[in-house]
XYZ file of C-alpha atoms in Angstrom:
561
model
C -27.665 262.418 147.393
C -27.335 260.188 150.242
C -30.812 261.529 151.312
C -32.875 260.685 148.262
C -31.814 257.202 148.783
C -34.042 256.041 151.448
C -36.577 258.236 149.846
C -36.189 255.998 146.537
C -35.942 252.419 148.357
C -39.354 253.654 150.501
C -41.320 254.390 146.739
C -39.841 251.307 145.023
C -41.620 249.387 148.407
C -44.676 251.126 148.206
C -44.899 250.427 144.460
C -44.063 246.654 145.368
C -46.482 246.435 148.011
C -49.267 247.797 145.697
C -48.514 245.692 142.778
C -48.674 242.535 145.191
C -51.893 243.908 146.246
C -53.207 243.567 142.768
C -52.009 240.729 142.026
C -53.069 239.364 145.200
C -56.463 240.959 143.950
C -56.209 239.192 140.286
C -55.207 235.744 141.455
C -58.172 236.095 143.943
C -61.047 237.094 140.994
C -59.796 234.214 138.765
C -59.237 231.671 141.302
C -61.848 229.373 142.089
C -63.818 228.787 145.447
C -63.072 226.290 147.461
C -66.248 227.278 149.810
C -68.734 224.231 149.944
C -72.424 224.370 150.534
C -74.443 223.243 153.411
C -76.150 220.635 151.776
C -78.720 220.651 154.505
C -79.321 224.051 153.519
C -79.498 223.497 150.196
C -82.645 221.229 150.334
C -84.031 222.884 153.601
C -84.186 219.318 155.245
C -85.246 220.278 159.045
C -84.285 217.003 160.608
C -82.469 213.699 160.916
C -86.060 211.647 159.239
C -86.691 214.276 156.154
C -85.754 213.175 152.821
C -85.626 215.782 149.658
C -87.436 215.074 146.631
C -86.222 215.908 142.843
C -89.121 215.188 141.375
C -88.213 215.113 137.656
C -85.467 218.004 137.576
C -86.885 220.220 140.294
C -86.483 220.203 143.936
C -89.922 220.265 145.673
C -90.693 221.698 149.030
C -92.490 218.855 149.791
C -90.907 216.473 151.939
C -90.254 212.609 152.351
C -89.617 210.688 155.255
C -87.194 207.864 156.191
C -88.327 206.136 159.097
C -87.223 201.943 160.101
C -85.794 202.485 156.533
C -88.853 202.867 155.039
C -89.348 206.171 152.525
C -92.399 207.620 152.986
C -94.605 210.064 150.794
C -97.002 212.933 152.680
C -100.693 212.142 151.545
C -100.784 215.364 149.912
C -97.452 214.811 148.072
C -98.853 211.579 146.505
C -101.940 213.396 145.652
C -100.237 216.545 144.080
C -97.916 214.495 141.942
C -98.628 210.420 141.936
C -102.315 209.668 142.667
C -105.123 210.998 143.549
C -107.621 207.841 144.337
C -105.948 207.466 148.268
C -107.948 208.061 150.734
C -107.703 209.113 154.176
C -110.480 208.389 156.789
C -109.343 210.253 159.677
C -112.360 209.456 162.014
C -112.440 205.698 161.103
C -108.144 205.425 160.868
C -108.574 203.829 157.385
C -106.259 204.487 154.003
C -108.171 203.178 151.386
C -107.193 202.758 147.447
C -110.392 202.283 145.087
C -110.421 200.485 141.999
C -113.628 199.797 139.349
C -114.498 196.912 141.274
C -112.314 197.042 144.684
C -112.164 199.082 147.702
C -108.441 197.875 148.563
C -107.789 198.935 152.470
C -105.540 199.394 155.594
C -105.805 200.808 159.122
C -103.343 203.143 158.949
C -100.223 201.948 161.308
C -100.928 198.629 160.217
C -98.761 196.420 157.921
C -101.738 194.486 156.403
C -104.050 195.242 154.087
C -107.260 193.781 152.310
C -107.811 193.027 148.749
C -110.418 191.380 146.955
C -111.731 190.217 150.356
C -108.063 188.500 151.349
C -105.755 190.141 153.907
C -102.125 190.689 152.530
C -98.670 191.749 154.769
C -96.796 193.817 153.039
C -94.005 194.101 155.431
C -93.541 197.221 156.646
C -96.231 199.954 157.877
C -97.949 200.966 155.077
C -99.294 204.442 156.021
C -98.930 205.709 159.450
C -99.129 209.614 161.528
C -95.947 212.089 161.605
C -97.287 214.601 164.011
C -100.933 215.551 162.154
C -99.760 214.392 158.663
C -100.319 210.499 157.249
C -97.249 209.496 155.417
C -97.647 206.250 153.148
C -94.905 204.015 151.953
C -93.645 204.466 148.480
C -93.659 201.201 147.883
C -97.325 201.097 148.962
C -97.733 203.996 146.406
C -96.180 202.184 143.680
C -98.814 198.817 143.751
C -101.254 201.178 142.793
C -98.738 204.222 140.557
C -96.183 204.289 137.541
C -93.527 206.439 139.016
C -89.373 205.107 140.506
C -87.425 206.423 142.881
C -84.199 206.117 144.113
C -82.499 207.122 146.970
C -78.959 208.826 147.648
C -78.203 209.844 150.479
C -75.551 212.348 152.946
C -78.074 214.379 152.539
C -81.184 211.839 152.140
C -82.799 212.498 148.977
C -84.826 210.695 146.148
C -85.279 211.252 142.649
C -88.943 210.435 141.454
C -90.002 210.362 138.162
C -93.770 210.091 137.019
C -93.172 211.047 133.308
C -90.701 209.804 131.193
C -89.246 210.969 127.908
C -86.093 212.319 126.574
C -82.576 213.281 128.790
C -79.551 214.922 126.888
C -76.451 213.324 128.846
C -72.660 214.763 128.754
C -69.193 213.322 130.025
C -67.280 214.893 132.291
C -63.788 215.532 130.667
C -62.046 216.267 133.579
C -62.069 216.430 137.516
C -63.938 219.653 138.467
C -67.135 220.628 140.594
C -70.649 221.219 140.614
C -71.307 224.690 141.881
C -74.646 226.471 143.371
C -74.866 228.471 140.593
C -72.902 229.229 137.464
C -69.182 230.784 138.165
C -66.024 230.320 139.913
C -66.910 231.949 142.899
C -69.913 230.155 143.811
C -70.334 227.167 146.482
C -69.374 223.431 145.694
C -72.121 221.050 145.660
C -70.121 218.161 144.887
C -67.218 217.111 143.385
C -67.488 215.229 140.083
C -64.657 212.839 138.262
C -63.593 212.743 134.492
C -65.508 210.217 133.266
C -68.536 210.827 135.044
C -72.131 211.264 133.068
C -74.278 214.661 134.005
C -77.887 214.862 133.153
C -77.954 218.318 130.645
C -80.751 220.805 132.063
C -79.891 224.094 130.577
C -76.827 225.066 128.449
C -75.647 228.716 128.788
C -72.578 230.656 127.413
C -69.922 229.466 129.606
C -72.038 227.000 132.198
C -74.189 224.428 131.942
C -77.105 223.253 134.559
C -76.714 220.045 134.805
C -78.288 217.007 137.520
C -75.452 214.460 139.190
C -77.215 211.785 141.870
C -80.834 213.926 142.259
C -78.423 217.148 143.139
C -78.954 220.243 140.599
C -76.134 222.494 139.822
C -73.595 223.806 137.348
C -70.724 223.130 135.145
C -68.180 224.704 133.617
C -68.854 224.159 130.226
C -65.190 223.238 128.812
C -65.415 220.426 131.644
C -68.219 219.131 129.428
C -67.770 216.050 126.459
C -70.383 215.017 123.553
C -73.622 215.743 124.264
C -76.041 213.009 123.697
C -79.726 211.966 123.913
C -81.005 208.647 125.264
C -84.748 208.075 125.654
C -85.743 207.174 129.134
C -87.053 203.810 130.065
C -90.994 204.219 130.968
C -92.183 202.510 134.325
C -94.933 199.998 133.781
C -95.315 197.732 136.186
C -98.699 198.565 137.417
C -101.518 198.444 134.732
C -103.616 201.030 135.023
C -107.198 199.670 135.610
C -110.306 200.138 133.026
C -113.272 201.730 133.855
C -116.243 200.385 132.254
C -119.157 202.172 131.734
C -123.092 201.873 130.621
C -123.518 204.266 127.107
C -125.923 204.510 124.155
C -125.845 204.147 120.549
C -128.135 206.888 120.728
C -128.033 210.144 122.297
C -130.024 210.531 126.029
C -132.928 212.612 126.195
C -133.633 212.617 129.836
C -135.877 214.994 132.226
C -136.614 215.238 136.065
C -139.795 214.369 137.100
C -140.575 215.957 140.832
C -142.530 213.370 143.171
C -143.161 214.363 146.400
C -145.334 211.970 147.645
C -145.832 208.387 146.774
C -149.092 208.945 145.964
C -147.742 211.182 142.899
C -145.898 208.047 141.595
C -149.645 207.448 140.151
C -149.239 210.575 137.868
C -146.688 209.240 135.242
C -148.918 209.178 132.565
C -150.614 212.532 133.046
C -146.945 214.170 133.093
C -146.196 212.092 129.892
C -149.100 213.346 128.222
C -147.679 214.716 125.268
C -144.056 214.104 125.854
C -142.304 212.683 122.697
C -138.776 211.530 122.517
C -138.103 211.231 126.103
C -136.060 207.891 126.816
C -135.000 208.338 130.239
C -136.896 209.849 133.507
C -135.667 210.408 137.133
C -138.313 210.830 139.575
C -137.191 212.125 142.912
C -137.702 209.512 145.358
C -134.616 209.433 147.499
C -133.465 211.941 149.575
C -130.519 211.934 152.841
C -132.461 211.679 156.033
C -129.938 211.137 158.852
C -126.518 211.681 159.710
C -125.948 208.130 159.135
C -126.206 207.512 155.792
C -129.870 206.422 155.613
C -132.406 207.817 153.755
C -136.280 208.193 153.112
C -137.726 206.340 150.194
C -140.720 206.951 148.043
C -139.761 204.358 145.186
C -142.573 202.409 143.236
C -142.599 199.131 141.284
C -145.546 200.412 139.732
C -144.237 203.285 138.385
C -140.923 201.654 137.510
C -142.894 199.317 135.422
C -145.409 201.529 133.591
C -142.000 203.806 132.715
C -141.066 200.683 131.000
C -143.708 200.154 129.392
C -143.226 203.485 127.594
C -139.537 202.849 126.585
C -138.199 204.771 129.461
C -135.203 204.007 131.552
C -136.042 205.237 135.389
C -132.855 206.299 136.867
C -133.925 207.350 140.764
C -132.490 210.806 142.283
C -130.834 210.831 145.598
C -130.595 214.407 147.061
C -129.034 215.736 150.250
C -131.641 218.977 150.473
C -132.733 217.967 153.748
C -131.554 220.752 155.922
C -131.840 218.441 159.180
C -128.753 215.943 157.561
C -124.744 217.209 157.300
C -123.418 216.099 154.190
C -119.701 216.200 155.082
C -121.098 213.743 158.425
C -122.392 211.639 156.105
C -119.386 211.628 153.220
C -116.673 211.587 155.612
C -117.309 208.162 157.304
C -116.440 205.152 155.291
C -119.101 203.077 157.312
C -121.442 205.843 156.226
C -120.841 205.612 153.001
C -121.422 202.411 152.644
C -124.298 202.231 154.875
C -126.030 204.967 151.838
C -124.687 203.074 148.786
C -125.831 199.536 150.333
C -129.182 201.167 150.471
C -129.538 202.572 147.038
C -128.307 199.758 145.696
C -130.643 197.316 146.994
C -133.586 200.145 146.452
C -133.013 200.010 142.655
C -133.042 196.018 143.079
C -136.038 196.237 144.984
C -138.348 198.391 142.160
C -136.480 197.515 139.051
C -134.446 200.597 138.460
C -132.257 200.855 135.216
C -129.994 203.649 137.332
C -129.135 206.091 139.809
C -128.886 209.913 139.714
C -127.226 211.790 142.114
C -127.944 215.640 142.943
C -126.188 216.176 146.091
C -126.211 220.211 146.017
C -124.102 222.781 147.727
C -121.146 220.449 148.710
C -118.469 222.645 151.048
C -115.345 222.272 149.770
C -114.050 220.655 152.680
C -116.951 217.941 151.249
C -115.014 217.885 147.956
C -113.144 214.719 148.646
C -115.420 212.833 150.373
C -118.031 213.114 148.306
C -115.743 212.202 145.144
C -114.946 209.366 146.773
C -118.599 208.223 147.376
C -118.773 208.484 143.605
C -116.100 206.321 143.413
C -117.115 203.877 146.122
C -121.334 203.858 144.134
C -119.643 203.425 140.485
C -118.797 199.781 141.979
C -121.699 198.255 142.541
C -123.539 200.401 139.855
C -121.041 198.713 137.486
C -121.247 195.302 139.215
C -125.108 195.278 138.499
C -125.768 196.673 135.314
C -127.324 200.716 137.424
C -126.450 203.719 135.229
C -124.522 205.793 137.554
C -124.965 209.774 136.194
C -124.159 212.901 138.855
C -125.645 216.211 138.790
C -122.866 218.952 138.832
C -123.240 223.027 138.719
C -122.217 224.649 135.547
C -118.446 225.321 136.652
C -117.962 228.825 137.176
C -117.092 229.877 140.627
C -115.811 227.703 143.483
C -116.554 224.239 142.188
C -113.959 222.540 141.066
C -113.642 220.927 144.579
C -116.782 218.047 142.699
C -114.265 216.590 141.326
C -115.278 216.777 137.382
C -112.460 214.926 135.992
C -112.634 211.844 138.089
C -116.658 211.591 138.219
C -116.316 211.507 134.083
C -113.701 208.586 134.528
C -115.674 206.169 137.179
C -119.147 207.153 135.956
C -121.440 207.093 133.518
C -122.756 210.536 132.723
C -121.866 213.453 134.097
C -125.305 215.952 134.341
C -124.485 219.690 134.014
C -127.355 221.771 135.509
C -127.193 224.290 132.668
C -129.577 226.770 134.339
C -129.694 229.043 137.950
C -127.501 231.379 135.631
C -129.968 234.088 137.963
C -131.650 231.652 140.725
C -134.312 232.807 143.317
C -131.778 234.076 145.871
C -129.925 236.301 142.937
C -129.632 240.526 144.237
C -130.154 241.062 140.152
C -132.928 240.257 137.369
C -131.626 238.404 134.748
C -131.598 235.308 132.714
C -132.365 231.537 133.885
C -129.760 230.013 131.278
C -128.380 232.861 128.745
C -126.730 231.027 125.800
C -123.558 232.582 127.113
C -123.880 230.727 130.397
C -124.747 227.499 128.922
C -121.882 226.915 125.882
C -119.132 227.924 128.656
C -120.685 225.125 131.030
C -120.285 222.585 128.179
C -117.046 224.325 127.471
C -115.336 223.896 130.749
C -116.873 220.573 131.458
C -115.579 219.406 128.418
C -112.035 220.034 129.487
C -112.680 217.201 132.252
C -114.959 215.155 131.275
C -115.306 213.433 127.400
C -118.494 214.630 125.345
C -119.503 211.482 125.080
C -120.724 211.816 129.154
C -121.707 215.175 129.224
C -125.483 215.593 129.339
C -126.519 219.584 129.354
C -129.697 219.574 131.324
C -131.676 222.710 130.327
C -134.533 224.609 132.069
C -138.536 224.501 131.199
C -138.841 227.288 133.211
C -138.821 231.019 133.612
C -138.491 233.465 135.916
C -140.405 236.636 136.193
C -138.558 239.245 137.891
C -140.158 242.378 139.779
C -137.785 245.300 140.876
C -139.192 247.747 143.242
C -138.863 249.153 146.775
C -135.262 248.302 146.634
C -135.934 244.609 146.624
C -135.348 242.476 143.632
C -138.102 239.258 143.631
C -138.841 236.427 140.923
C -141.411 233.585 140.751
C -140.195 230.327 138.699
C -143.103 229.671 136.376
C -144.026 227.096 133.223
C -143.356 228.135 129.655
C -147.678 228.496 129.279
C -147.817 230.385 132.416
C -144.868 232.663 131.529
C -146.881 233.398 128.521
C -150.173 233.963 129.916
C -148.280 236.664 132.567
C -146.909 238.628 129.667
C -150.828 238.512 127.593
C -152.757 239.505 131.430
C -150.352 242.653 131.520
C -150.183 243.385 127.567
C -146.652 242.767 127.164
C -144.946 241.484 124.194
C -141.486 240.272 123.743
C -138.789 240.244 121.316
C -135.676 238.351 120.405
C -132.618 239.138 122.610
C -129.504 237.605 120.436
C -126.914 238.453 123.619
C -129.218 235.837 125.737
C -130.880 233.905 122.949
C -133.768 234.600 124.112
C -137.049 236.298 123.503
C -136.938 239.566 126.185
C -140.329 241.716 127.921
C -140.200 244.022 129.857
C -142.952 246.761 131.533
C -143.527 248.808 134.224
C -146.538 248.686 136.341
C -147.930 250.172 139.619
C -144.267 251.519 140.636
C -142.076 248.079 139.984
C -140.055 246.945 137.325
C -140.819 243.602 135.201
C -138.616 241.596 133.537
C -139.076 238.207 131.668
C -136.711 236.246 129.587
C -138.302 233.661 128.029
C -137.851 229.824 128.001
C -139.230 228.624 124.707
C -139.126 226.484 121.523
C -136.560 229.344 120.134
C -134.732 229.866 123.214
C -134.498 225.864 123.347
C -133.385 225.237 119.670
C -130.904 227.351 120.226
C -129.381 225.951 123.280
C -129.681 222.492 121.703
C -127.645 223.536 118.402
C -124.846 224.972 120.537
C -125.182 221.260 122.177
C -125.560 219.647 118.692
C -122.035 221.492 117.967
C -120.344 219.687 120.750
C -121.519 216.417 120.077
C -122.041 215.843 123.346
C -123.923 212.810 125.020
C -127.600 213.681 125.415
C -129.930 216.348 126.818
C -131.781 216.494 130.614
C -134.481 218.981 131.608
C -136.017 220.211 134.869
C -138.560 219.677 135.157
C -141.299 217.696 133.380
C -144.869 219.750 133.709
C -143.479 222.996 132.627
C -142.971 222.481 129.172
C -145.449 222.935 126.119
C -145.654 219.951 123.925
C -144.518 221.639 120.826
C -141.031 222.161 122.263
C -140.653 218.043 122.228
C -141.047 218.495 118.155
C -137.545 220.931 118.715
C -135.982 218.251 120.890
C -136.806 215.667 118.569
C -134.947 216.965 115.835
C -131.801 217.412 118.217
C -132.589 213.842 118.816
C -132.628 212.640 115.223
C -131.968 215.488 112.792
């Protein structure tokens, strides 16, 4: 007996021991963390000067600065979210802010800047170099931007808000913690007091995301009071400027005429013989010619006033197709710039032009943003003097977006698409100039940037006749008469294509393969009802020569039908 004692006091220990364990285990699963995060961490700051940003209720990588306690914005963060009009000009160590009738700048480091031709201090450096990145004061940002901020800091952060709306608040009902993440065991962000106001996110089951001084967490949701909804008060201390622009009652019927030569400025009634309904024409006169923004000339009073004459506004086209000239040289220097729109401006003084077309083709994409903000930079003389101001721009499909669209259909006039080269001469397949297809999506997409009432679709009096053989593919780009004439020498006929809209040949001959589709009075109708459908602003044409007379008769009732 006296043996089964110790035997009995060793199992009632055990069974102690294992019951403490378990409740040692319990009061561990229901007890809540004490564990705090590394703030730091938490918004991946990487040093003393960074500064998080909650921009609305999410945390972006991006990064702000604090620096002589000044906040500062990354050029690219004030583009992705704020504005997009700053401009950097690395080579010249300009920022520079553009307005309808302003070009408001600062050399960057500086803590003065220039507006309407009088110097201003704005007491602190407005935009100056972290390493290889400009940084511009928020402040700076905010003369030109509706957005706030405000600043917390241990860690340094700001909460920005561009858009303003609705914001469900609760009261904290008692003295608890935001966590990481929803439950017990997760870190502590900060400690919150009864009494204290969250910003409602997200309500779940048991937790609620909620925002507390720009820091995003959770909440046990019995810690929560009445929900309720205030609407939040919208920033509007700068007014937003208004672009004013040159339009028609009427719609534009508009077509390139190609001068190569001054002495061709003495055709203009030979290539108007028979043209009906045109109201504008841009001959070609202007093209880049140096790296320094100057250019070669062919212009003609003459022919400026015999278009007038004939009810015709001239609007002169400036090109870059002169392979000796780099366009991003040219863009990329403010001096530049203004060297070329100096020029042009006091060309169209000089012969009496009503506007200015631009066609500045195969822009890199490292262009993009210079040459958007020539664009800008033209619209303000072109507004200050009464110049139409219209830009040539690819159907956009592809890699194109970098033309900036949306902004040339706020600070110009028209915005051109170049509804053909659906198959150009450089294409490894036959096919069509300017399928319907190709054209409606042009109008389609550009009409997501740009309103209808700038969009002219510029469509093609030409057609190409393609030849497949030996493994090559060729074309020729010929009139709508000669196109015709090809398909009678080689007794081909044609029929109507609905896929293309289009009337279609093809034949075989002597080994190679022949394809035509057809730019005519059908093919053109149809284009311009798809047009008519979109009520868009007008109708352009390359180029005048190639057409027959009778298809003016079609564009006439687009015109006026």
């Amino acid at each position: 007996m006296k043996k089964l004692i110790p035997a009995f006091v060793a199992i009632v220990l055990i069974l102690l021991i294992v019951v403490a364990g378990l409740g040692m285990k319990i009061i561990e699963k229901y007890s809540y963390s004490d564990e705090r995060a590394d703030l730091e961490g938490y918004y991946n700051l990487q040093s003393g000067s960074e500064v998080a940003i909650v921009l609305q209720d999410e945390i972006l990588e991006d990064k702000a600065l604090l620096l002589d306690g000044t906040y500062y914005f990354a050029l690219d963060t004030v583009h992705r979210y704020m504005n997009e009009r700053f401009y950097e000009d690395r080579g010249e160590n300009l920022l520079l802010y553009t307005t309808p009738d302003d070009i408001i700048r600062t050399s960057i480091g500086s803590t003065e800047f220039i507006q309407d031709g009088a110097g201003q201090d704005a007491g602190y450096t407005i935009a100056r170099y972290e390493g290889d990145m400009l940084y511009i004061a928020a402040d700076y940002v905010k003369k030109f931007t509706n957005f706030s901020y405000e600043p917390f800091s241990d860690p340094n952060r700001l909460q920005v808000y561009t858009q303003w709306g609705e914001q469900t608040f609760a009261e904290i009902s008692k003295d608890t913690q935001i966590r990481y993440q929803g439950g017990i065991k997760s870190e502590i962000l900060k400690d919150i007091t009864k009494g204290s106001q969250v910003v409602v996110l997200e309500e779940m089951e048991n937790w609620i995301k909620v925002k507390s001084d720009a820091m995003i967490g959770y909440v046990e949701k019995k810690r929560l009071g009445d929900m309720h909804t205030e609407s939040m008060e919208a920033v509007t201390t700068y007014e937003e400027p208004v672009y004013t622009n040159i339009s028609r009652d009427e719609k534009v019927c508009m077509a390139w005429h190609q001068v190569t030569t001054q002495a061709a400025n003495a055709y203009l009634s030979d290539v108007m013989s028979g043209v009906e309904g045109l109201n504008t024409i841009s001959p070609t006169w202007f093209s880049l010619s140096d790296n320094e923004g100057n250019f070669t000339s062919i212009a003609s009073v003459d022919y400026v006033a015999q278009a007038h004459q004939m009810g015709l506004e001239v609007w002169g086209l400036v090109d870059n197709f002169n392979k000796e000239v780099d366009s991003y040289t040219v863009l990329s220097s403010t001096s530049k710039r203004a060297r070329l729109i100096e020029g042009l401006v006091q060309a169209a003084a000089a012969c009496g032009m009503d506007g200015i077309n631009i066609d500045f083709e195969q822009i890199s994409e490292e262009t993009g943003e210079h040459f958007v903000q020539f664009i800008r930079e033209l619209s303000i003389p072109c507004r200050a003097n009464g110049l139409v101001l219209s830009v040539d721009n690819y159907v956009p499909v592809g890699n194109t977006n970098h033309y900036g669209r949306a902004e040339q259909g706020r600070v110009a006039d028209y915005v051109i698409i170049m509804g053909y080269d659906e198959h150009w001469s450089g294409s490894q397949e036959a096919g069509s100039v300017a399928s319907i297809g190709f054209v409606e999506t042009g109008i389609q997409k550009t009409l997501e940037e740009v309103p209808a009432e700038k969009i002219i679709n510029a469509i093609p009096f030409y057609t190409r006749v393609w030849k497949t053989g030996g493994g090559t593919v060729t074309s020729d780009a010929v009139g709508m008469d000669s196109a015709d004439q090809f398909l009678a020498d080689h007794n081909a006929s044609s029929m109507w294509d609905e896929s293309t809209g289009q009337n279609y040949a093809e034949f075989e001959e002597d080994g190679s393969f022949y394809q035509v589709w057809l730019e005519d009075e059908q093919s053109v109708e149809v284009k311009l009802n798809v047009m008519a459908s979109y009520n868009i602003a007008g109708v352009g044409a390359w180029k005048l020569g190639l057409e027959r007379p009778s298809v003016w008769n079609v564009i006439d009732l687009y015109l006026h039908g």
